[in-house]
Coordinates of C-alpha atoms in Angstrom, one line a residue:
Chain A
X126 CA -25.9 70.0 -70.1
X127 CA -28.2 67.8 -68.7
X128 CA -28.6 67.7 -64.4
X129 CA -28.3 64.0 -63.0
X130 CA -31.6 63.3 -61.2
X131 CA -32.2 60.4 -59.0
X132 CA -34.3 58.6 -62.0
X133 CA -31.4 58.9 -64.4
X134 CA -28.8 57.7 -62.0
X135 CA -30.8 55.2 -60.7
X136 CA -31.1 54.0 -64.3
X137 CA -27.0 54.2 -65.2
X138 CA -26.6 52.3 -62.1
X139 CA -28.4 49.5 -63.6
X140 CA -26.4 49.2 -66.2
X141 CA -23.3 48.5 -64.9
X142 CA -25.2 46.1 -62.0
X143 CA -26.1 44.4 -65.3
X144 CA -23.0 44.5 -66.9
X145 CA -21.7 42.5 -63.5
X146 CA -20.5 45.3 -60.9
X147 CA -20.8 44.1 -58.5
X148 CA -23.7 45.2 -56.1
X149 CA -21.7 46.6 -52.7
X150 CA -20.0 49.2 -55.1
X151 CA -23.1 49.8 -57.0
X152 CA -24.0 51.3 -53.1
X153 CA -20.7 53.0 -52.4
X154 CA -20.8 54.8 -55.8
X155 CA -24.8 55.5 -54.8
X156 CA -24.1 56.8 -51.4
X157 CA -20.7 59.2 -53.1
X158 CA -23.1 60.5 -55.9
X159 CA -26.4 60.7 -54.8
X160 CA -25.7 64.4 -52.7
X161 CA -24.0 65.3 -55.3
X162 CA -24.9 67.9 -58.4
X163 CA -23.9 66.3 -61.4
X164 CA -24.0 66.6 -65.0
X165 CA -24.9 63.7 -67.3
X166 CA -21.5 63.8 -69.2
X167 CA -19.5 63.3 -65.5
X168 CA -21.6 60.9 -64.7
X169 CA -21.1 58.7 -67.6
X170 CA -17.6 59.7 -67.5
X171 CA -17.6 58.4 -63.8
X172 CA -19.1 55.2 -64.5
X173 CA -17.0 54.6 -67.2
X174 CA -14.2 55.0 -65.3
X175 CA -15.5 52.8 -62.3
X176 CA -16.2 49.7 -64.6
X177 CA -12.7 50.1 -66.4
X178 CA -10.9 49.9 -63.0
X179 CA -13.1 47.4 -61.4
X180 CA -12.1 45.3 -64.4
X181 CA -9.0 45.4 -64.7
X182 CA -8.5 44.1 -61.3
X183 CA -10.0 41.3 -61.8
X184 CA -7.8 37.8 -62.1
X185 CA -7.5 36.6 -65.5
X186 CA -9.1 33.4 -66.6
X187 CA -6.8 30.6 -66.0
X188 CA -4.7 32.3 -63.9
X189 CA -2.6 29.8 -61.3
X190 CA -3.8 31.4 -58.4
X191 CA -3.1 28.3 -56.2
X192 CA 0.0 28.2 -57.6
X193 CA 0.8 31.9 -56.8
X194 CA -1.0 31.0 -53.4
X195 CA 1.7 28.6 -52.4
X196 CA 4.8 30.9 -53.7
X197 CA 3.2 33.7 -51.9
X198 CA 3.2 31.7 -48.8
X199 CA 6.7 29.9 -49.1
X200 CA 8.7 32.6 -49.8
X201 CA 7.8 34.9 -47.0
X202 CA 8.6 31.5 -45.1
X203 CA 11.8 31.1 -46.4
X204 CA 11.8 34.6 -44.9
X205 CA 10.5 33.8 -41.3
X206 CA 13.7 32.9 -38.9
X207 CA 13.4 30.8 -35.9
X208 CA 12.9 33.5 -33.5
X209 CA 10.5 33.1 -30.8
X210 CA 10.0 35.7 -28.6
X211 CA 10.1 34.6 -25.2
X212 CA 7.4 36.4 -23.5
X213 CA 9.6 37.9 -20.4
X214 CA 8.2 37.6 -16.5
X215 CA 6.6 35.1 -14.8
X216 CA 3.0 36.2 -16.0
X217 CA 3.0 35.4 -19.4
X218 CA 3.6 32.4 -21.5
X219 CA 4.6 31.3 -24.4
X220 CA 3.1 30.4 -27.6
X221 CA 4.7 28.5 -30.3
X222 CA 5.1 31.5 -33.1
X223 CA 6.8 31.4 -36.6
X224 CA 7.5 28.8 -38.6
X225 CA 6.5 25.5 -36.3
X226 CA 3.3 27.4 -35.7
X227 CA 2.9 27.5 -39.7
X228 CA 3.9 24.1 -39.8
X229 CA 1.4 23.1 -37.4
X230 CA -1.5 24.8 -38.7
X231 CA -0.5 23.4 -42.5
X232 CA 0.0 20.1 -41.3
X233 CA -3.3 20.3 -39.6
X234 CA -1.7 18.7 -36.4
X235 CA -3.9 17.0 -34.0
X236 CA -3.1 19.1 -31.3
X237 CA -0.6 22.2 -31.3
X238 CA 2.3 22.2 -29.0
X239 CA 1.2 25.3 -27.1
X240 CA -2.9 25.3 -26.9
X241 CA -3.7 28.5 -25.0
X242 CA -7.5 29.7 -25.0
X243 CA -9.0 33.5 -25.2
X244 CA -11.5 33.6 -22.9
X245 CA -14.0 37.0 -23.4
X246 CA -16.4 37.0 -20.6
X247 CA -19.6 38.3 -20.4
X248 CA -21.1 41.4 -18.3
X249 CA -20.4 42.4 -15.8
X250 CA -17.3 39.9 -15.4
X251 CA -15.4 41.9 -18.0
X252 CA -15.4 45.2 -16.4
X253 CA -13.6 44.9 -13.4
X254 CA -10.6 42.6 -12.4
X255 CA -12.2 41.6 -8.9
X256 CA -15.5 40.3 -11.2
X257 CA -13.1 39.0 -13.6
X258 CA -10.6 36.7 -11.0
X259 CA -14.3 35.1 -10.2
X260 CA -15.0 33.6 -13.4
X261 CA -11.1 32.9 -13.5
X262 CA -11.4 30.6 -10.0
X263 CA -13.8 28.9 -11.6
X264 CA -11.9 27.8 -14.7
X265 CA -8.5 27.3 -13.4
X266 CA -7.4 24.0 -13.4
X267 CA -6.4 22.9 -9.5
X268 CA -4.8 19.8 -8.6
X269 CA -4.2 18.6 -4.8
X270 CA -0.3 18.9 -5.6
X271 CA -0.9 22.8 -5.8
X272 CA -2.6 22.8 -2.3
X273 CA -0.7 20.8 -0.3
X274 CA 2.7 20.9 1.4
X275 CA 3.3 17.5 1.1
X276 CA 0.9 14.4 1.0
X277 CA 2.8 11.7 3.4
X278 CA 1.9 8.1 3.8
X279 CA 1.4 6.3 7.1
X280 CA 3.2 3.7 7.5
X281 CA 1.8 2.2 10.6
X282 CA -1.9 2.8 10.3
X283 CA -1.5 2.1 6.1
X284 CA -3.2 5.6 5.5
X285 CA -2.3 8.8 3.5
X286 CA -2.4 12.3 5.4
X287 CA -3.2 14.9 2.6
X288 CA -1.3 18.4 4.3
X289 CA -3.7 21.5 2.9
X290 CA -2.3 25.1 3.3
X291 CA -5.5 27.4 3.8
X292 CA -3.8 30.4 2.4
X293 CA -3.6 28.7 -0.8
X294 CA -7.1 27.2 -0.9
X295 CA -8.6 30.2 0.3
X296 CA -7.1 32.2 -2.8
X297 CA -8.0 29.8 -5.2
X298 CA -11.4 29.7 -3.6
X299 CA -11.5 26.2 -2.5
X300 CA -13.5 25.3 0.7
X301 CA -11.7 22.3 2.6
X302 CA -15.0 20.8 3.6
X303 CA -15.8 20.0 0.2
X304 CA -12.4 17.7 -0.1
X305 CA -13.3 14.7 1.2
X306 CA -16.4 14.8 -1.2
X307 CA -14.1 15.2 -4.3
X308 CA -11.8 12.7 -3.0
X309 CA -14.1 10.0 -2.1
X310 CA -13.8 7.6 -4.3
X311 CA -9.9 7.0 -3.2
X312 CA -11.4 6.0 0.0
X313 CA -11.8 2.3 -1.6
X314 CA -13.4 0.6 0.7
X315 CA -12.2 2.5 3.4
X316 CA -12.6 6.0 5.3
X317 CA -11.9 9.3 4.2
X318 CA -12.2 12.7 7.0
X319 CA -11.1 16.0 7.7
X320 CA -9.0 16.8 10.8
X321 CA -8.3 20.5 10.7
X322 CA -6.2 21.3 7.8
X323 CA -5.3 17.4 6.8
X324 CA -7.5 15.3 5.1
X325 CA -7.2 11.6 6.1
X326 CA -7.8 8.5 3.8
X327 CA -7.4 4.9 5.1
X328 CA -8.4 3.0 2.1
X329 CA -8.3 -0.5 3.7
X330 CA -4.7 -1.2 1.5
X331 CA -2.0 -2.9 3.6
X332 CA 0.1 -2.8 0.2
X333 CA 3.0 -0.7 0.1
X334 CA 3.2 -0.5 -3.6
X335 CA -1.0 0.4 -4.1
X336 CA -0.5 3.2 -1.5
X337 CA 2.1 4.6 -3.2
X338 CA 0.3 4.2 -6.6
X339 CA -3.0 5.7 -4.6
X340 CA -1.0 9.0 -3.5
X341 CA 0.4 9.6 -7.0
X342 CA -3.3 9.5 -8.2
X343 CA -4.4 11.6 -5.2
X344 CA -1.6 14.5 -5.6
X345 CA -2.8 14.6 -9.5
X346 CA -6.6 15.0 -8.8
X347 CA -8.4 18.1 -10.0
X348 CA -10.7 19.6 -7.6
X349 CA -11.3 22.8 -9.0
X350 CA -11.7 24.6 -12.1
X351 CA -11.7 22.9 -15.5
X352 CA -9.4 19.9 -16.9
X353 CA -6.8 20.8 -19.0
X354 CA -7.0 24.9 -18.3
X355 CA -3.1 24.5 -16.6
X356 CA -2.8 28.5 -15.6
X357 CA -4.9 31.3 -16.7
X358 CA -4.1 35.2 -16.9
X359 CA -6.2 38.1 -16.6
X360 CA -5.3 40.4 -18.9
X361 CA -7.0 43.5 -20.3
X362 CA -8.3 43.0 -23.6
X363 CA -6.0 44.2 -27.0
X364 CA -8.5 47.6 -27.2
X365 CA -8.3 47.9 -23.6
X366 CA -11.9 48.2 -23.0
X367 CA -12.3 44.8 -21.0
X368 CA -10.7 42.1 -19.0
X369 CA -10.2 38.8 -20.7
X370 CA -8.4 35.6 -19.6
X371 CA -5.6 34.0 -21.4
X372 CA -5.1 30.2 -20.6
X373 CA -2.4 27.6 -20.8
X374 CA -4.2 24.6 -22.3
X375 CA -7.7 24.4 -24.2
X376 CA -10.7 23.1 -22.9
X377 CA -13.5 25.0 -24.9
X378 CA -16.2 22.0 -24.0
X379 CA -15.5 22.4 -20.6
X380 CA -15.2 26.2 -20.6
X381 CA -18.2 27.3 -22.3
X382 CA -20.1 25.9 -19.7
X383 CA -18.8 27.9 -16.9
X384 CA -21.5 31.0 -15.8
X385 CA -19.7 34.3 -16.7
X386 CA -18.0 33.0 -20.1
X387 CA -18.7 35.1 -23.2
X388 CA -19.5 31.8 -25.2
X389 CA -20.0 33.6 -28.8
X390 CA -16.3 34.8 -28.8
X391 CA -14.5 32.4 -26.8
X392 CA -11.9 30.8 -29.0
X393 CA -8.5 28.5 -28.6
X394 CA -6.0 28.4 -30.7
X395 CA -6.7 24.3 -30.9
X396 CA -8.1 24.3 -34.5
X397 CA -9.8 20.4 -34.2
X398 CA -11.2 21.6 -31.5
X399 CA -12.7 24.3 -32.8
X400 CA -13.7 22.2 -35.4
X401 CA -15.3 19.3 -33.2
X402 CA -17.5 22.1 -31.4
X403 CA -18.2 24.8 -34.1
X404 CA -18.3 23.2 -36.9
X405 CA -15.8 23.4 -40.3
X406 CA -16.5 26.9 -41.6
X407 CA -15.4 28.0 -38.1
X408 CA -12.6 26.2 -38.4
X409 CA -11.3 27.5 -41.7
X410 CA -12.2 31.0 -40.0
X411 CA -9.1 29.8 -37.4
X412 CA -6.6 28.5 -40.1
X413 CA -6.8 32.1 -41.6
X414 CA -6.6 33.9 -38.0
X415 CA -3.8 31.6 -36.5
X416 CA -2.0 31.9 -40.1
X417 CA -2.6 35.4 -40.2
X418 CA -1.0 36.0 -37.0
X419 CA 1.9 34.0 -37.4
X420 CA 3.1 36.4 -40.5
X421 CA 2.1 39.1 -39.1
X422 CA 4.0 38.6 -35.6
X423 CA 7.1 37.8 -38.3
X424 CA 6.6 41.2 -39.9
X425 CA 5.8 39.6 -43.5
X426 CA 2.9 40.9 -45.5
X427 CA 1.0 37.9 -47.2
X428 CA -2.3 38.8 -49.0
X429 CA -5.5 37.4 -47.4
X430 CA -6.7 36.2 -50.7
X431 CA -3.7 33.3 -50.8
X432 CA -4.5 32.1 -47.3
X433 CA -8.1 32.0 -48.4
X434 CA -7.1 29.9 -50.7
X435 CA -4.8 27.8 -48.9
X436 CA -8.1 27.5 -46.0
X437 CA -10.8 26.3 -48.2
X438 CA -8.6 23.7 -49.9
X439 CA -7.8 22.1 -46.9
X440 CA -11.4 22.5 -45.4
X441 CA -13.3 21.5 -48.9
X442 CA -14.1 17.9 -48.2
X443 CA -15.9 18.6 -45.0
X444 CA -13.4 17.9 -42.5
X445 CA -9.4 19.2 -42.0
X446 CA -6.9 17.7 -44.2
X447 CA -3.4 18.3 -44.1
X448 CA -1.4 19.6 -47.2
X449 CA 0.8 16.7 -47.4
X450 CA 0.6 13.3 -48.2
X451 CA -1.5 12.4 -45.5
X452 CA -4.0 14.5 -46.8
X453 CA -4.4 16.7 -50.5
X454 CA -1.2 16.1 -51.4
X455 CA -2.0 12.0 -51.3
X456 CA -5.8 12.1 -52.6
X457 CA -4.4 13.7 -56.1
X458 CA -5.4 11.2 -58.5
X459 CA -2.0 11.6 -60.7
X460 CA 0.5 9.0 -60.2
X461 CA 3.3 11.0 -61.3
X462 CA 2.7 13.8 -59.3
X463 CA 2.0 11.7 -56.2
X464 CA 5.3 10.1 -57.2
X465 CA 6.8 13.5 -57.3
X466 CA 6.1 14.7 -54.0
X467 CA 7.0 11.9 -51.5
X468 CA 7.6 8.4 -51.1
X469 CA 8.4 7.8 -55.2
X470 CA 9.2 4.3 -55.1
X471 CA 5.8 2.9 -53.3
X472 CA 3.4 4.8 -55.3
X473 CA 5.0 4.1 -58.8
X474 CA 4.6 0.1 -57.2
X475 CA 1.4 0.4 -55.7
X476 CA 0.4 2.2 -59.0
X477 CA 1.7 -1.0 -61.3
X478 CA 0.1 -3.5 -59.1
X479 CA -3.1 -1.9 -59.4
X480 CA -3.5 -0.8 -62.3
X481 CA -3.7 3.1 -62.0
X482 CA -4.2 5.4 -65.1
X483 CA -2.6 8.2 -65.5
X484 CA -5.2 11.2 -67.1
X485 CA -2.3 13.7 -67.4
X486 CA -4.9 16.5 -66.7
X487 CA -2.6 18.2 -63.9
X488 CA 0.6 20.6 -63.7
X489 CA 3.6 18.3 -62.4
X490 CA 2.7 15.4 -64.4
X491 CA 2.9 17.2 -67.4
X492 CA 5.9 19.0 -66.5
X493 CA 7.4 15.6 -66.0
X494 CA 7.0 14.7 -69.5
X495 CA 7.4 17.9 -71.3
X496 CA 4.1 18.9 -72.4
X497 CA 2.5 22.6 -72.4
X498 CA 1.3 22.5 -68.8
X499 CA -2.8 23.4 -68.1
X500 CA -2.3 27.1 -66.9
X501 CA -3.2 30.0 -68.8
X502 CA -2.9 29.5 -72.2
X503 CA -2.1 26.0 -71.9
X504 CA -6.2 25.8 -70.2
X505 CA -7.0 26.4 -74.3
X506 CA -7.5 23.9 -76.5
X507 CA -8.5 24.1 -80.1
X508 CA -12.0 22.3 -80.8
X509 CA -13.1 21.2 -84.1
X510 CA -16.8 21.7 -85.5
X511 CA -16.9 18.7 -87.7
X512 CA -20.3 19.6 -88.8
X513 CA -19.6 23.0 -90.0
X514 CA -16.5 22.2 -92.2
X515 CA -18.7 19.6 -93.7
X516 CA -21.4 22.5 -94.6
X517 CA -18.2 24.3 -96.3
X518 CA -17.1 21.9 -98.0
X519 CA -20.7 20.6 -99.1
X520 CA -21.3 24.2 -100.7
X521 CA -17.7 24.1 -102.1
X522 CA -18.2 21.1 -104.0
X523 CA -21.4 22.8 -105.0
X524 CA -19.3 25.5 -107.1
Chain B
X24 CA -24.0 20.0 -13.3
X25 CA -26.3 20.1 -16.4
X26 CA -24.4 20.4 -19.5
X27 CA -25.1 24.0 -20.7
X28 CA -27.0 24.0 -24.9
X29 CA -24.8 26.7 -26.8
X30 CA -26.1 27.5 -29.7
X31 CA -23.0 27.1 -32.6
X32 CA -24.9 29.5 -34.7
X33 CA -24.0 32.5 -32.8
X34 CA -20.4 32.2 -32.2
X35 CA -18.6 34.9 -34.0
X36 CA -16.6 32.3 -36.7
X37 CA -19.2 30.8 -37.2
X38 CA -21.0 32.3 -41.0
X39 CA -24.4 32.3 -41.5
X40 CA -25.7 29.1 -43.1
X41 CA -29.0 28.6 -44.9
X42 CA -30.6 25.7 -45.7
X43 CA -31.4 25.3 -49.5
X44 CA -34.6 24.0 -50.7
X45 CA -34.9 21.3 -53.2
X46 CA -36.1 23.8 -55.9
X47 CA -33.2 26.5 -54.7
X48 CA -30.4 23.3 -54.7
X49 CA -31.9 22.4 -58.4
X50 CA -31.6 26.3 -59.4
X51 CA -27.9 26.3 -58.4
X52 CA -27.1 23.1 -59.8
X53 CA -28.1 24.5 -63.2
X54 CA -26.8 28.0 -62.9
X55 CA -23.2 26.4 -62.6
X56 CA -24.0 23.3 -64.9
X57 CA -22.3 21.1 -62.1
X58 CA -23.6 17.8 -60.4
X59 CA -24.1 18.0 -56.4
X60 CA -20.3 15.9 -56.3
X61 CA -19.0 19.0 -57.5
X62 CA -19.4 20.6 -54.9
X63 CA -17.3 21.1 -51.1
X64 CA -19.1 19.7 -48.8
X65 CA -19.8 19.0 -45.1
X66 CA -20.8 16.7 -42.9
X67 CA -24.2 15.5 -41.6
X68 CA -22.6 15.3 -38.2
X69 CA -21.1 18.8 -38.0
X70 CA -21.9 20.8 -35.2
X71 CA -24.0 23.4 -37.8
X72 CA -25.3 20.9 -39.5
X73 CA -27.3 19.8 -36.7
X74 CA -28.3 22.9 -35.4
X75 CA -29.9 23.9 -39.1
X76 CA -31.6 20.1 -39.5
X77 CA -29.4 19.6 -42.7
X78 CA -29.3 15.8 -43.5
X79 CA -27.5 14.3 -46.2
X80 CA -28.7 14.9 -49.8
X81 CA -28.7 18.8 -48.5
X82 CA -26.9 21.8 -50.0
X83 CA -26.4 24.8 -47.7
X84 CA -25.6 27.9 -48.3
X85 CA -22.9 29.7 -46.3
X86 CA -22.9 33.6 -46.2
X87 CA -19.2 34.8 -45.5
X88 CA -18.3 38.2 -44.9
X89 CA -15.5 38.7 -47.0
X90 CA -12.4 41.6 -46.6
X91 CA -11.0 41.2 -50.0
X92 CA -13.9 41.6 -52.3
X93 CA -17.9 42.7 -51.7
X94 CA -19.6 42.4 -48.3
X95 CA -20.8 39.1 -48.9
X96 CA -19.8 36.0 -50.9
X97 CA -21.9 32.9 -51.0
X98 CA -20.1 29.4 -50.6
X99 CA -22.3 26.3 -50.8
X100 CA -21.3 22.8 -49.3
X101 CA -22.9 19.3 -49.9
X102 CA -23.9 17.9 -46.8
X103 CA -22.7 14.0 -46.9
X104 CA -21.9 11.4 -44.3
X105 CA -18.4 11.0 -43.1
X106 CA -16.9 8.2 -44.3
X107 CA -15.6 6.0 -41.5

């Protein structure tokens, strides 16, 4: 019975990194062994064991796996009803979950139908609320319409009277002083000034119609906070341990810049924009997370691995394609199974007037006409050494 | 106001990406008997791109932690122009 010293397990170890174990468990086994008193025989008994397992749950070669990727993610949609939960009180809003969401995200949709942003802020704005509602004044988008009572025109000077409530501005953190500077350039040629609470633009118009135009433009003009960041929440974070604003609308540009904003974890749930600013491997990060959530919030339990593979594919040429005929589905360079998917009639035309060949190298087209399809087995071809059957039959002519 | 410079590299999505040398690109290109075309890609313009001076003609290597299998697993992207 030999003892397993460091030099001899060391030296087993190598052999299996060698034999293409892969280095992480080479450590784990390291780290489980290395205290422990061992003879050679469990050791090699051990190692044996490790490198079966490990690879046996390996894929086999040729295996489908996009093909089991998509299945894997269809059925569990078939699966997924149309409920939404409807997010109850005033305070909360609501995010399009389920199977639109999915449908967004694989359509790769220029913009979803719910943007909301998770905004982590930095120290020490995440550790109180007061600390927190500071960064959140700053970053919440407000329009005159949300200040005012009412913004009437004057018929008989030809100017607009803008009706601030004080409360309100003072809440939101707005100083009235600073109005007329924000609103200036609806002064036309005109004056703008503050009387008290009322702000008071006579823009030189004597045109009923402009006036009206000029007031519609004047109730929708931001003068605090962020465009495009409609309401924002303070919440505490999902561990508890911090506060954290949840918005209504993405702006990540325009939010990053804002003193106070956590800008390494800051994300939307806007995956082009993610995109635009991080770059794409941050934006396949956010296909898996928003997919991720979507089946999980449904209670269905996909493997990570497909959605890997469903990410990568639709990130691999650099920018976001869709999965549909806009995108993958339309660059495949079959005919037949373009022809399959959508639009049969054009791209069997389009593919006569021009010419198109067609390789029969892919899985629909050769189901189409009947031939072993290129998975698994049907990946094996038999190949045919010309040279060394003539050797053979040189030396059998020989005899 | 000054637009603020965030630095795309730290955000928490965002993988680690190293730029290959000519000789590493060359050594990878052989190790997988592919041509460059083979490969994913990226473009010149994206935001990492930039911020790690890859130009077109580039391989980078991406470092993604990975849940499913060990720590780590390289992905490398071509770095081409977008198409307009």
């Amino acid at each position: 019975m030999v003892k397993v010293t460091p030099k001899i397990l060391e030296e087993r170890l190598k052999v299996l990194l060698d034999d293409g174990i892969p280095g992480d468990l080479i450590e784990k086994i390291r780290e489980k062994v290395k205290d422990v008193d061992l003879e050679e025989e469990q050791l090699e008994y051990l190692l044996n064991k490790v490198f079966i397992n490990y690879n046996n749950s390996l894929m086999e070669a040729n295996e489908p796996c996009g093909t089991v990727a998509a299945q894997s993610i269809g059925e569990p949609g078939t699966q997924m009803t149309l409920r939404t939960f409807h997010y109850a009180g005033v305070e909360e809003f609501s995010v399009t979950q389920g199977l639109p969401r999915l449908i967004e995200i694989v359509d790769a949709r220029r913009f979803p139908s719910t943007p909301q942003m998770t905004i982590y802020l930095e120290e020490p704005y995440n550790k109180t609320e007061e600390e927190a509602i500071k960064v959140h004044n700053r970053i919440e988008q407000i329009r005159i319409e949300q200040i005012t009572h009412d913004v009437d025109l004057d018929f008989v000077n030809w100017q607009i009277h803008i009706n601030l409530i004080p409360e309100i501005c003072e809440k939101k953190g707005i100083e009235i002083e600073q109005i007329p500077e924000i609103l200036k350039r609806y002064k036309k040629k005109g004056t703008i000034k503050r009387e008290g609470n009322t702000i008071i633009i006579d823009p030189g118009i004597e045109d009923l119609q402009s006036l009206q135009k000029l007031r519609e433009k004047i109730l929708k003009k931001v003068v605090k906070g962020i465009r495009g960041v409609k309401r924002g929440l303070l919440t505490p974070s999902d561990n508890n341990e911090e506060w954290v604003i949840k918005t209504e609308g993405t702006n990540m540009q325009g939010v990053i810049q804002i003193d106070g904003v956590d800008t390494t974890r800051t994300v939307s749930n806007h995956i082009h924009e993610i995109e635009k600013l991080y770059g794409i491997e941050a934006a396949r990060k956010m296909i898996i997370t928003e997919a991720q959530k979507v089946l999980e919030q449904q209670g269905l339990d996909v493997d990570l691995r497909h959605l890997l593979i469903l990410s990568d594919l639709m990130c691999h040429t650099g920018s976001i394609q869709s999965i549909g005929r806009h995108g993958i589905s339309g660059s495949k360079s079959s005919v037949f199974a373009r022809a399959a998917f959508e639009v049969t009639v054009n791209q069997l035309l389009d593919a006569g007037l021009y010419g198109e060949e067609e390789r029969l190298l892919g899985i629909p087209e050769n189901v189409i006409i009947g031939q072993v399809i290129p998975i698994g087995t049907g990946r094996t071809s038999i190949m045919f050494d010309l040279d060394r059957n003539l050797e053979i039959l040189k030396k059998k002519g020989k005899n | 106001m000054t637009k603020k410079r965030i630095d795309v590299l730290l955000h928490k999505f965002v993988p680690q990406h190293v730029l290959l040398t000519k000789e590493e690109s060359q050594k990878l290109l052989q190790k997988y008997r592919i041509d460059v075309n083979d490969l994913p890609q990226m473009f010149e313009k994206d935001p990492v791109a930039i911020a790690i001076g890859a130009k077109e003609g580039d391989i980078v290597k991406i470092v993604r932690k990975s849940n499913t299998t060990v720590k780590f697993v390289d992905y490398y992207r071509y770095v081409k122009k977008e198409k307009v």
